[in-house]
Amino acid sequence: MLTKNQIKLITSLAQKKQRSKHQLFTVEGVKAVEEFLKSSYILEHLYATTDNFEVNPERFSLITAAELKKISGLTTAQEVLAVFKIPNPKSVSTERLIVALDAVRDPGNLGTIIRLCDWFGVEHIVCSDTTVDCFNPKVVQATMGSLTRVHVHYLDLPAFLENTKVPKFGAFMDGANVYDIKLPKNGILIMGNEGSGISPEIEELISERLSIPSYSVHQSTESLNVATATAILLSEFRRRG
Amino acid sequence: MLTKNQIKLITSLAQKKQRSKHQLFTVEGVKAVEEFLKSSYILEHLYATTDNFEVNPERFSLITAAELKKISGLTTAQEVLAVFKIPNPKSVSTERLIVALDAVRDPGNLGTIIRLCDWFGVEHIVCSDTTVDCFNPKVVQATMGSLTRVHVHYLDLPAFLENTKVPKFGAFMDGANVYDIKLPKNGILIMGNEGSGISPEIEELISERLSIPSYSVHQSTESLNVATATAILLSEFRRRG
């Protein structure tokens, strides 16, 4: 049985302001919820239409499919919705390669980039405050559980870059061919906004401009999507690391 | 001025059945429409809230923003919607690298893969009949005009692969490390469904199993998204081609 207040709280967590206020976020779907339960994230409450989940009974509510539909943000609700606490910020380690995001706005792109970082062993992502929130439900959904293994930090990106003395790489249309240049084991790979790329303020702080060469026979001003460009660049860093 | 019948026809083109019946599809947004106008695609009709488009006046209608909203499939309609004819099928050239898709269902993924093929100079994509239609409005939107430069074919994929005598590569969790093995200039790179991967029927026809190694310190059964895996594999083929 769900109370009106519970429904109100859970659905309000779709908004960043409410997530910040309550320090809570939602995860949906069996696979994703199980990944978060196995992780160091702290469960606030789990709502499910089955009792297949091993959690403290005080933190579990068996609900009907109709009730789940009321709190789900998905087009088709999927058996379980869990509310977790937003973890305390960790410190950023720059001993290994990290990824920095300058105003990446699309939740699907951030989710894909978190998943890529998980795959390629990048444990820290630092984001400008203008980057979409990693606890946005669409981001959580797109990460497929990778968010439990990758730390995402929101901070003053220009100040962070200025104070961090490691090589800083940025992806540009006119950079050096990434296949040809030497890549270190540590450093910061900076990826920019979907429409406008890396902002001038951040561009000034970049030591190495990288580019993924095009093999098209056509003249085109089109660039690669930020998530696919990140995929190719992380692959290059790891292949030669 | 838009007639009821025009509105009905244009909005019906969101459905594959209606696109096939009328052999028409829609493109929205100034940049994408301009790319299609410059290409060999044949314009059926252009509807816009401004007269900034150089097209045959018989094929142009100046409409209001309220009218555009009625025919647009976008959350925020963008100045122009154009209806183009679906082109006649071309023959597939296998002289250079091509990409084959086995039941890729997500429009965003197909759009991203078309855009990647454009970037990496892959001119032909062959798709199983179970792959999402490339003239689906969400696919067209995600390609950002790349669909004007890449030919997408729907065919009996197992029969096509059986009859085509070039090396056939597939992406698997247990394949050979793509960074280590030799890659040819031509061949077919086969990518599978988002959930179930490459189907058993197609798997039998693959000569080389490829894998993108993970650098994660965590044990995880998660795989890369099909679009990001395609990005990395095409980058590898081109880098060494």
GROMACS .gro file of C-alpha atoms in nm:
model
  482
    1MET     CA    1   0.000   0.000   0.000
    2LEU     CA    2   0.141   0.335  -0.109
    3THR     CA    3   0.048   0.657   0.069
    4LYS     CA    4  -0.018   0.981  -0.119
    5ASN     CA    5   0.292   1.131   0.043
    6GLN     CA    6   0.510   0.843  -0.076
    7ILE     CA    7   0.381   0.882  -0.431
    8LYS     CA    8   0.442   1.256  -0.414
    9LEU     CA    9   0.797   1.216  -0.282
   10ILE     CA   10   0.899   0.946  -0.530
   11THR     CA   11   0.762   1.121  -0.839
   12SER     CA   12   0.920   1.450  -0.725
   13LEU     CA   13   1.263   1.283  -0.748
   14ALA     CA   14   1.242   1.319  -1.127
   15GLN     CA   15   1.344   1.682  -1.057
   16LYS     CA   16   1.702   1.771  -0.971
   17LYS     CA   17   1.593   2.026  -0.709
   18GLN     CA   18   1.396   1.763  -0.519
   19ARG     CA   19   1.677   1.507  -0.545
   20SER     CA   20   1.917   1.764  -0.395
   21LYS     CA   21   1.673   1.853  -0.119
   22HIS     CA   22   1.604   1.493  -0.014
   23GLN     CA   23   1.946   1.351  -0.118
   24LEU     CA   24   1.760   1.061  -0.280
   25PHE     CA   25   1.724   0.921  -0.633
   26THR     CA   26   1.533   0.637  -0.801
   27VAL     CA   27   1.644   0.326  -0.989
   28GLU     CA   28   1.404   0.111  -1.192
   29GLY     CA   29   1.417  -0.241  -1.337
   30VAL     CA   30   1.533  -0.569  -1.184
   31LYS     CA   31   1.882  -0.573  -1.331
   32ALA     CA   32   1.971  -0.213  -1.244
   33VAL     CA   33   1.820  -0.237  -0.894
   34GLU     CA   34   2.016  -0.557  -0.824
   35GLU     CA   35   2.340  -0.386  -0.928
   36PHE     CA   36   2.273  -0.098  -0.688
   37LEU     CA   37   2.179  -0.339  -0.405
   38LYS     CA   38   2.510  -0.522  -0.449
   39SER     CA   39   2.702  -0.193  -0.443
   40SER     CA   40   2.796   0.049  -0.163
   41TYR     CA   41   2.487   0.263  -0.232
   42ILE     CA   42   2.249   0.280   0.066
   43LEU     CA   43   1.890   0.172   0.008
   44GLU     CA   44   1.620   0.406   0.137
   45HIS     CA   45   1.323   0.197   0.026
   46LEU     CA   46   1.233  -0.066  -0.231
   47TYR     CA   47   0.889  -0.095  -0.390
   48ALA     CA   48   0.817  -0.410  -0.590
   49THR     CA   49   0.531  -0.618  -0.726
   50THR     CA   50   0.709  -0.941  -0.617
   51ASP     CA   51   0.902  -1.033  -0.300
   52ASN     CA   52   1.209  -1.156  -0.490
   53PHE     CA   53   1.442  -0.899  -0.335
   54GLU     CA   54   1.660  -0.967  -0.032
   55VAL     CA   55   1.635  -0.645   0.162
   56ASN     CA   56   1.558  -0.539   0.518
   57PRO     CA   57   1.178  -0.589   0.555
   58GLU     CA   58   1.149  -0.240   0.704
   59ARG     CA   59   1.276  -0.101   0.376
   60PHE     CA   60   1.048  -0.309   0.153
   61SER     CA   61   0.692  -0.253   0.032
   62LEU     CA   62   0.500  -0.505  -0.175
   63ILE     CA   63   0.285  -0.301  -0.412
   64THR     CA   64   0.044  -0.368  -0.697
   65ALA     CA   65   0.125  -0.315  -1.066
   66ALA     CA   66  -0.121  -0.023  -1.064
   67GLU     CA   67   0.068   0.137  -0.773
   68LEU     CA   68   0.404   0.083  -0.944
   69LYS     CA   69   0.269   0.257  -1.252
   70LYS     CA   70   0.190   0.563  -1.038
   71ILE     CA   71   0.550   0.604  -0.920
   72SER     CA   72   0.736   0.480  -1.232
   73GLY     CA   73   0.894   0.722  -1.477
   74LEU     CA   74   0.917   0.451  -1.745
   75THR     CA   75   0.667   0.405  -2.027
   76THR     CA   76   0.640   0.042  -1.919
   77ALA     CA   77   0.702  -0.002  -1.545
   78GLN     CA   78   0.925  -0.301  -1.463
   79GLU     CA   79   0.847  -0.493  -1.141
   80VAL     CA   80   1.060  -0.279  -0.910
   81LEU     CA   81   1.149   0.080  -0.821
   82ALA     CA   82   1.409   0.149  -0.554
   83VAL     CA   83   1.496   0.475  -0.382
   84PHE     CA   84   1.863   0.511  -0.287
   85LYS     CA   85   2.056   0.776  -0.095
   86ILE     CA   86   2.282   1.004  -0.300
   87PRO     CA   87   2.633   0.918  -0.172
   88ASN     CA   88   2.865   1.172  -0.010
   89PRO     CA   89   3.114   1.322  -0.255
   90LYS     CA   90   3.444   1.133  -0.278
   91SER     CA   91   3.775   1.294  -0.360
   92VAL     CA   92   3.889   1.279  -0.722
   93SER     CA   93   4.194   1.067  -0.793
   94THR     CA   94   4.400   1.189  -1.089
   95GLU     CA   95   4.659   0.913  -1.075
   96ARG     CA   96   4.493   0.736  -1.365
   97LEU     CA   97   4.309   0.861  -1.674
   98ILE     CA   98   3.993   1.055  -1.593
   99VAL     CA   99   3.720   1.203  -1.813
  100ALA     CA  100   3.595   1.564  -1.781
  101LEU     CA  101   3.261   1.676  -1.926
  102ASP     CA  102   3.199   2.038  -2.018
  103ALA     CA  103   2.820   2.095  -2.037
  104VAL     CA  104   2.711   1.756  -2.173
  105ARG     CA  105   2.332   1.797  -2.159
  106ASP     CA  106   2.172   1.483  -2.297
  107PRO     CA  107   2.095   1.218  -2.032
  108GLY     CA  108   2.146   0.936  -2.284
  109ASN     CA  109   2.492   1.069  -2.372
  110LEU     CA  110   2.599   1.096  -2.006
  111GLY     CA  111   2.463   0.745  -1.938
  112THR     CA  112   2.655   0.605  -2.234
  113ILE     CA  113   2.976   0.783  -2.128
  114ILE     CA  114   2.946   0.645  -1.770
  115ARG     CA  115   2.903   0.296  -1.919
  116LEU     CA  116   3.209   0.348  -2.142
  117CYS     CA  117   3.417   0.466  -1.845
  118ASP     CA  118   3.315   0.152  -1.655
  119TRP     CA  119   3.424  -0.064  -1.950
  120PHE     CA  120   3.755   0.113  -1.996
  121GLY     CA  121   3.842   0.132  -1.626
  122VAL     CA  122   3.801   0.508  -1.584
  123GLU     CA  123   3.688   0.546  -1.223
  124HIS     CA  124   3.632   0.922  -1.206
  125ILE     CA  125   3.433   1.160  -1.424
  126VAL     CA  126   3.448   1.531  -1.339
  127CYS     CA  127   3.163   1.746  -1.471
  128SER     CA  128   3.093   2.117  -1.502
  129ASP     CA  129   2.785   2.228  -1.308
  130THR     CA  130   2.617   2.271  -1.647
  131THR     CA  131   2.640   1.897  -1.720
  132VAL     CA  132   2.321   1.691  -1.674
  133ASP     CA  133   2.285   1.538  -1.324
  134CYS     CA  134   2.405   1.176  -1.305
  135PHE     CA  135   2.109   1.089  -1.077
  136ASN     CA  136   1.859   1.205  -1.340
  137PRO     CA  137   1.637   0.894  -1.390
  138LYS     CA  138   1.716   0.880  -1.765
  139VAL     CA  139   2.090   0.882  -1.691
  140VAL     CA  140   2.055   0.611  -1.424
  141GLN     CA  141   1.854   0.402  -1.673
  142ALA     CA  142   2.111   0.446  -1.951
  143THR     CA  143   2.408   0.350  -1.731
  144MET     CA  144   2.279  -0.007  -1.677
  145GLY     CA  145   2.439  -0.019  -1.331
  146SER     CA  146   2.774   0.130  -1.431
  147LEU     CA  147   2.702   0.424  -1.201
  148THR     CA  148   2.774   0.189  -0.910
  149ARG     CA  149   3.135   0.155  -1.031
  150VAL     CA  150   3.218   0.502  -1.168
  151HIS     CA  151   3.232   0.816  -0.949
  152VAL     CA  152   3.080   1.128  -1.103
  153HIS     CA  153   3.183   1.463  -0.953
  154TYR     CA  154   3.025   1.805  -1.014
  155LEU     CA  155   3.262   2.094  -0.958
  156ASP     CA  156   3.403   2.420  -1.086
  157LEU     CA  157   3.563   2.264  -1.394
  158PRO     CA  158   3.795   2.552  -1.499
  159ALA     CA  159   3.931   2.580  -1.140
  160PHE     CA  160   3.976   2.201  -1.117
  161LEU     CA  161   4.163   2.188  -1.448
  162GLU     CA  162   4.381   2.483  -1.356
  163ASN     CA  163   4.482   2.322  -1.026
  164THR     CA  164   4.546   1.973  -1.164
  165LYS     CA  165   4.893   1.926  -1.307
  166VAL     CA  166   4.844   1.641  -1.554
  167PRO     CA  167   4.823   1.645  -1.937
  168LYS     CA  168   4.483   1.773  -2.054
  169PHE     CA  169   4.340   1.639  -2.378
  170GLY     CA  170   4.043   1.784  -2.565
  171ALA     CA  171   3.861   1.661  -2.876
  172PHE     CA  172   3.845   1.917  -3.159
  173MET     CA  173   3.776   1.906  -3.532
  174ASP     CA  174   4.124   2.052  -3.597
  175GLY     CA  175   4.332   1.859  -3.341
  176ALA     CA  176   4.624   1.622  -3.401
  177ASN     CA  177   4.533   1.279  -3.543
  178VAL     CA  178   4.473   1.066  -3.233
  179TYR     CA  179   4.606   0.756  -3.410
  180ASP     CA  180   4.948   0.917  -3.456
  181ILE     CA  181   5.031   1.094  -3.132
  182LYS     CA  182   5.169   0.957  -2.807
  183LEU     CA  183   4.912   0.907  -2.527
  184PRO     CA  184   5.008   0.878  -2.158
  185LYS     CA  185   4.855   0.646  -1.895
  186ASN     CA  186   4.721   0.931  -1.689
  187GLY     CA  187   4.569   1.265  -1.778
  188ILE     CA  188   4.230   1.422  -1.832
  189LEU     CA  189   4.024   1.365  -2.146
  190ILE     CA  190   3.784   1.661  -2.185
  191MET     CA  191   3.466   1.625  -2.393
  192GLY     CA  192   3.239   1.919  -2.477
  193ASN     CA  193   2.875   2.009  -2.524
  194GLU     CA  194   2.665   1.835  -2.794
  195GLY     CA  195   2.609   2.154  -2.993
  196SER     CA  196   2.889   2.395  -2.912
  197GLY     CA  197   3.178   2.165  -2.814
  198ILE     CA  198   3.434   2.268  -2.553
  199SER     CA  199   3.381   2.622  -2.417
  200PRO     CA  200   3.653   2.888  -2.479
  201GLU     CA  201   3.729   2.912  -2.105
  202ILE     CA  202   3.808   2.538  -2.089
  203GLU     CA  203   3.980   2.534  -2.429
  204GLU     CA  204   4.253   2.766  -2.296
  205LEU     CA  205   4.345   2.508  -2.031
  206ILE     CA  206   4.394   2.220  -2.276
  207SER     CA  207   4.751   2.112  -2.348
  208GLU     CA  208   4.682   1.861  -2.628
  209ARG     CA  209   4.421   1.897  -2.903
  210LEU     CA  210   4.306   1.561  -3.039
  211SER     CA  211   4.103   1.478  -3.346
  212ILE     CA  212   3.949   1.158  -3.482
  213PRO     CA  213   4.018   1.162  -3.857
  214SER     CA  214   3.724   1.121  -4.095
  215TYR     CA  215   3.747   0.871  -4.380
  216SER     CA  216   3.447   1.008  -4.566
  217VAL     CA  217   3.481   1.094  -4.936
  218HIS     CA  218   3.214   1.362  -4.890
  219GLN     CA  219   3.272   1.716  -4.765
  220SER     CA  220   3.075   1.755  -4.446
  221THR     CA  221   3.086   1.977  -4.145
  222GLU     CA  222   2.918   1.711  -3.932
  223SER     CA  223   3.105   1.596  -3.622
  224LEU     CA  224   3.077   1.269  -3.431
  225ASN     CA  225   2.832   1.243  -3.142
  226VAL     CA  226   3.002   1.312  -2.805
  227ALA     CA  227   2.939   0.959  -2.677
  228THR     CA  228   3.080   0.783  -2.986
  229ALA     CA  229   3.381   1.019  -2.991
  230THR     CA  230   3.443   0.934  -2.623
  231ALA     CA  231   3.422   0.563  -2.712
  232ILE     CA  232   3.690   0.594  -2.980
  233LEU     CA  233   3.922   0.814  -2.772
  234LEU     CA  234   3.901   0.592  -2.461
  235SER     CA  235   3.972   0.291  -2.681
  236GLU     CA  236   4.284   0.468  -2.811
  237PHE     CA  237   4.408   0.560  -2.461
  238ARG     CA  238   4.361   0.203  -2.334
  239ARG     CA  239   4.494   0.021  -2.638
  240ARG     CA  240   4.827   0.196  -2.598
  241GLY     CA  241   4.830   0.242  -2.219
  242MET     CA  242  -0.276   2.674  -4.534
  243LEU     CA  243  -0.275   2.305  -4.456
  244THR     CA  244  -0.569   2.082  -4.551
  245LYS     CA  245  -0.698   1.808  -4.323
  246ASN     CA  246  -0.584   1.550  -4.576
  247GLN     CA  247  -0.230   1.689  -4.581
  248ILE     CA  248  -0.214   1.677  -4.200
  249LYS     CA  249  -0.345   1.321  -4.204
  250LEU     CA  250  -0.095   1.206  -4.468
  251ILE     CA  251   0.207   1.372  -4.306
  252THR     CA  252   0.137   1.249  -3.953
  253SER     CA  253   0.065   0.898  -4.087
  254LEU     CA  254   0.426   0.884  -4.215
  255ALA     CA  255   0.539   0.823  -3.856
  256GLN     CA  256   0.425   0.464  -3.925
  257LYS     CA  257   0.635   0.229  -4.135
  258LYS     CA  258   0.328   0.081  -4.307
  259GLN     CA  259   0.221   0.423  -4.431
  260ARG     CA  260   0.575   0.515  -4.541
  261SER     CA  261   0.590   0.196  -4.746
  262LYS     CA  262   0.247   0.255  -4.898
  263HIS     CA  263   0.318   0.616  -5.000
  264GLN     CA  264   0.697   0.573  -5.050
  265LEU     CA  265   0.746   0.898  -4.858
  266PHE     CA  266   0.918   1.002  -4.535
  267THR     CA  267   0.961   1.322  -4.334
  268VAL     CA  268   1.267   1.527  -4.234
  269GLU     CA  269   1.252   1.808  -3.975
  270GLY     CA  270   1.480   2.095  -3.881
  271VAL     CA  271   1.666   2.346  -4.100
  272LYS     CA  272   2.004   2.175  -4.102
  273ALA     CA  273   1.876   1.826  -4.180
  274VAL     CA  274   1.631   1.951  -4.446
  275GLU     CA  275   1.908   2.149  -4.618
  276GLU     CA  276   2.128   1.839  -4.628
  277PHE     CA  277   1.848   1.640  -4.795
  278LEU     CA  278   1.775   1.925  -5.041
  279LYS     CA  279   2.143   1.928  -5.147
  280SER     CA  280   2.141   1.551  -5.196
  281SER     CA  281   1.997   1.323  -5.465
  282TYR     CA  282   1.678   1.271  -5.259
  283ILE     CA  283   1.364   1.395  -5.441
  284LEU     CA  284   1.149   1.651  -5.258
  285GLU     CA  285   0.776   1.583  -5.250
  286HIS     CA  286   0.680   1.894  -5.052
  287LEU     CA  287   0.828   2.141  -4.806
  288TYR     CA  288   0.629   2.309  -4.529
  289ALA     CA  289   0.793   2.600  -4.349
  290THR     CA  290   0.714   2.899  -4.135
  291THR     CA  291   0.964   3.113  -4.334
  292ASP     CA  292   1.039   3.136  -4.709
  293ASN     CA  293   1.414   3.084  -4.665
  294PHE     CA  294   1.420   2.766  -4.873
  295GLU     CA  295   1.509   2.759  -5.242
  296VAL     CA  296   1.266   2.504  -5.380
  297ASN     CA  297   1.018   2.486  -5.666
  298PRO     CA  298   0.724   2.709  -5.555
  299GLU     CA  299   0.481   2.430  -5.648
  300ARG     CA  300   0.645   2.215  -5.383
  301PHE     CA  301   0.645   2.479  -5.111
  302SER     CA  302   0.381   2.584  -4.856
  303LEU     CA  303   0.424   2.872  -4.616
  304ILE     CA  304   0.250   2.767  -4.294
  305THR     CA  305   0.199   2.907  -3.946
  306ALA     CA  306   0.380   2.787  -3.635
  307ALA     CA  307   0.049   2.643  -3.513
  308GLU     CA  308   0.013   2.444  -3.837
  309LEU     CA  309   0.373   2.319  -3.815
  310LYS     CA  310   0.302   2.197  -3.464
  311LYS     CA  311   0.016   1.984  -3.600
  312ILE     CA  312   0.238   1.795  -3.845
  313SER     CA  313   0.563   1.786  -3.644
  314GLY     CA  314   0.675   1.473  -3.458
  315LEU     CA  315   0.918   1.676  -3.246
  316THR     CA  316   0.847   1.803  -2.896
  317THR     CA  317   0.953   2.147  -3.020
  318ALA     CA  318   0.880   2.195  -3.392
  319GLN     CA  319   1.165   2.362  -3.581
  320GLU     CA  320   1.067   2.601  -3.864
  321VAL     CA  321   1.049   2.337  -4.138
  322LEU     CA  322   0.920   1.990  -4.220
  323ALA     CA  323   0.993   1.836  -4.558
  324VAL     CA  324   0.845   1.526  -4.719
  325PHE     CA  325   1.085   1.335  -4.944
  326LYS     CA  326   1.042   1.031  -5.169
  327ILE     CA  327   1.196   0.706  -5.048
  328PRO     CA  328   1.468   0.632  -5.309
  329ASN     CA  329   1.475   0.319  -5.523
  330PRO     CA  330   1.700   0.046  -5.380
  331LYS     CA  331   2.060   0.058  -5.503
  332SER     CA  332   2.283  -0.245  -5.540
  333VAL     CA  333   2.520  -0.323  -5.254
  334SER     CA  334   2.890  -0.282  -5.327
  335THR     CA  335   3.112  -0.514  -5.122
  336GLU     CA  336   3.442  -0.387  -5.260
  337ARG     CA  337   3.501  -0.184  -4.946
  338LEU     CA  338   3.415  -0.241  -4.580
  339ILE     CA  339   3.041  -0.260  -4.513
  340VAL     CA  340   2.838  -0.287  -4.193
  341ALA     CA  341   2.559  -0.545  -4.141
  342LEU     CA  342   2.296  -0.505  -3.869
  343ASP     CA  343   2.114  -0.805  -3.725
  344ALA     CA  344   1.791  -0.682  -3.558
  345VAL     CA  345   1.913  -0.347  -3.422
  346ARG     CA  346   1.584  -0.209  -3.286
  347ASP     CA  347   1.653   0.127  -3.128
  348PRO     CA  348   1.611   0.426  -3.367
  349GLY     CA  349   1.879   0.625  -3.182
  350ASN     CA  350   2.129   0.341  -3.222
  351LEU     CA  351   2.062   0.303  -3.596
  352GLY     CA  352   2.087   0.681  -3.641
  353THR     CA  353   2.419   0.688  -3.456
  354ILE     CA  354   2.553   0.394  -3.661
  355ILE     CA  355   2.456   0.566  -3.989
  356ARG     CA  356   2.638   0.879  -3.871
  357LEU     CA  357   2.946   0.670  -3.778
  358CYS     CA  358   2.945   0.499  -4.119
  359ASP     CA  359   2.934   0.842  -4.284
  360TRP     CA  360   3.235   0.955  -4.074
  361PHE     CA  361   3.437   0.641  -4.143
  362GLY     CA  362   3.355   0.622  -4.515
  363VAL     CA  363   3.134   0.311  -4.501
  364GLU     CA  364   2.888   0.366  -4.786
  365HIS     CA  365   2.663   0.063  -4.744
  366ILE     CA  366   2.478  -0.078  -4.444
  367VAL     CA  367   2.287  -0.404  -4.494
  368CYS     CA  368   2.011  -0.477  -4.243
  369SER     CA  369   1.796  -0.774  -4.151
  370ASP     CA  370   1.423  -0.711  -4.200
  371THR     CA  371   1.399  -0.706  -3.819
  372THR     CA  372   1.618  -0.393  -3.797
  373VAL     CA  373   1.437  -0.061  -3.738
  374ASP     CA  374   1.346   0.127  -4.059
  375CYS     CA  375   1.602   0.393  -4.157
  376PHE     CA  376   1.318   0.629  -4.261
  377ASN     CA  377   1.165   0.617  -3.912
  378PRO     CA  378   1.152   0.987  -3.810
  379LYS     CA  379   1.363   0.924  -3.499
  380VAL     CA  380   1.634   0.759  -3.710
  381VAL     CA  381   1.629   1.041  -3.966
  382GLN     CA  382   1.659   1.292  -3.682
  383ALA     CA  383   1.952   1.108  -3.521
  384THR     CA  384   2.150   1.078  -3.847
  385MET     CA  385   2.189   1.459  -3.879
  386GLY     CA  386   2.189   1.430  -4.261
  387SER     CA  387   2.429   1.133  -4.284
  388LEU     CA  388   2.146   0.930  -4.440
  389THR     CA  389   2.202   1.134  -4.758
  390ARG     CA  390   2.552   0.984  -4.789
  391VAL     CA  391   2.511   0.626  -4.661
  392HIS     CA  392   2.294   0.365  -4.837
  393VAL     CA  393   2.087   0.145  -4.607
  394HIS     CA  394   1.958  -0.183  -4.751
  395TYR     CA  395   1.696  -0.419  -4.602
  396LEU     CA  396   1.733  -0.777  -4.718
  397ASP     CA  397   1.746  -1.143  -4.624
  398LEU     CA  398   2.064  -1.108  -4.417
  399PRO     CA  399   2.157  -1.479  -4.382
  400ALA     CA  400   2.116  -1.532  -4.760
  401PHE     CA  401   2.317  -1.216  -4.836
  402LEU     CA  402   2.602  -1.321  -4.605
  403GLU     CA  403   2.605  -1.675  -4.746
  404ASN     CA  404   2.634  -1.545  -5.103
  405THR     CA  405   2.898  -1.279  -5.034
  406LYS     CA  406   3.253  -1.412  -5.039
  407VAL     CA  407   3.439  -1.162  -4.821
  408PRO     CA  408   3.567  -1.194  -4.460
  409LYS     CA  409   3.281  -1.164  -4.211
  410PHE     CA  410   3.351  -1.012  -3.868
  411GLY     CA  411   3.118  -1.021  -3.572
  412ALA     CA  412   3.145  -0.859  -3.227
  413PHE     CA  413   3.122  -1.106  -2.936
  414MET     CA  414   3.214  -1.102  -2.567
  415ASP     CA  415   3.452  -1.398  -2.627
  416GLY     CA  416   3.610  -1.298  -2.960
  417ALA     CA  417   3.977  -1.226  -3.038
  418ASN     CA  418   4.115  -0.896  -2.905
  419VAL     CA  419   4.047  -0.650  -3.189
  420TYR     CA  420   4.363  -0.454  -3.106
  421ASP     CA  421   4.580  -0.758  -3.179
  422ILE     CA  422   4.442  -0.920  -3.491
  423LYS     CA  423   4.491  -0.830  -3.855
  424LEU     CA  424   4.202  -0.643  -4.018
  425PRO     CA  425   4.152  -0.625  -4.398
  426LYS     CA  426   4.038  -0.323  -4.604
  427ASN     CA  427   3.720  -0.491  -4.714
  428GLY     CA  428   3.480  -0.728  -4.544
  429ILE     CA  429   3.154  -0.716  -4.351
  430LEU     CA  430   3.135  -0.603  -3.988
  431ILE     CA  431   2.822  -0.758  -3.833
  432MET     CA  432   2.662  -0.601  -3.523
  433GLY     CA  433   2.378  -0.765  -3.330
  434ASN     CA  434   2.063  -0.681  -3.138
  435GLU     CA  435   2.078  -0.459  -2.826
  436GLY     CA  436   1.962  -0.734  -2.593
  437SER     CA  437   2.043  -1.069  -2.751
  438GLY     CA  438   2.343  -0.987  -2.974
  439ILE     CA  439   2.403  -1.169  -3.302
  440SER     CA  440   2.146  -1.444  -3.374
  441PRO     CA  441   2.264  -1.810  -3.396
  442GLU     CA  442   2.171  -1.828  -3.766
  443ILE     CA  443   2.401  -1.532  -3.846
  444GLU     CA  444   2.671  -1.642  -3.600
  445GLU     CA  445   2.731  -1.958  -3.806
  446LEU     CA  446   2.822  -1.746  -4.108
  447ILE     CA  447   3.089  -1.539  -3.930
  448SER     CA  448   3.452  -1.614  -4.010
  449GLU     CA  449   3.619  -1.389  -3.748
  450ARG     CA  450   3.497  -1.328  -3.392
  451LEU     CA  451   3.611  -0.991  -3.256
  452SER     CA  452   3.604  -0.856  -2.903
  453ILE     CA  453   3.677  -0.516  -2.750
  454PRO     CA  454   3.875  -0.587  -2.430
  455SER     CA  455   3.748  -0.439  -2.104
  456TYR     CA  456   3.990  -0.256  -1.874
  457SER     CA  457   3.758  -0.257  -1.576
  458VAL     CA  458   3.886  -0.383  -1.241
  459HIS     CA  459   3.531  -0.492  -1.155
  460GLN     CA  460   3.368  -0.819  -1.257
  461SER     CA  461   3.071  -0.733  -1.471
  462THR     CA  462   2.863  -0.907  -1.733
  463GLU     CA  463   2.767  -0.575  -1.889
  464SER     CA  464   2.852  -0.528  -2.256
  465LEU     CA  465   2.909  -0.208  -2.453
  466ASN     CA  466   2.614  -0.046  -2.627
  467VAL     CA  467   2.590  -0.152  -2.996
  468ALA     CA  468   2.653   0.203  -3.124
  469THR     CA  469   2.964   0.263  -2.909
  470ALA     CA  470   3.099  -0.085  -2.998
  471THR     CA  471   3.048  -0.002  -3.368
  472ALA     CA  472   3.235   0.327  -3.314
  473ILE     CA  473   3.538   0.150  -3.167
  474LEU     CA  474   3.544  -0.131  -3.426
  475LEU     CA  475   3.510   0.105  -3.726
  476SER     CA  476   3.788   0.318  -3.577
  477GLU     CA  477   4.008   0.005  -3.559
  478PHE     CA  478   3.931  -0.098  -3.922
  479ARG     CA  479   4.009   0.250  -4.054
  480ARG     CA  480   4.315   0.321  -3.841
  481ARG     CA  481   4.491   0.019  -3.988
  482GLY     CA  482   4.332   0.019  -4.333
   0.00000   0.00000   0.00000
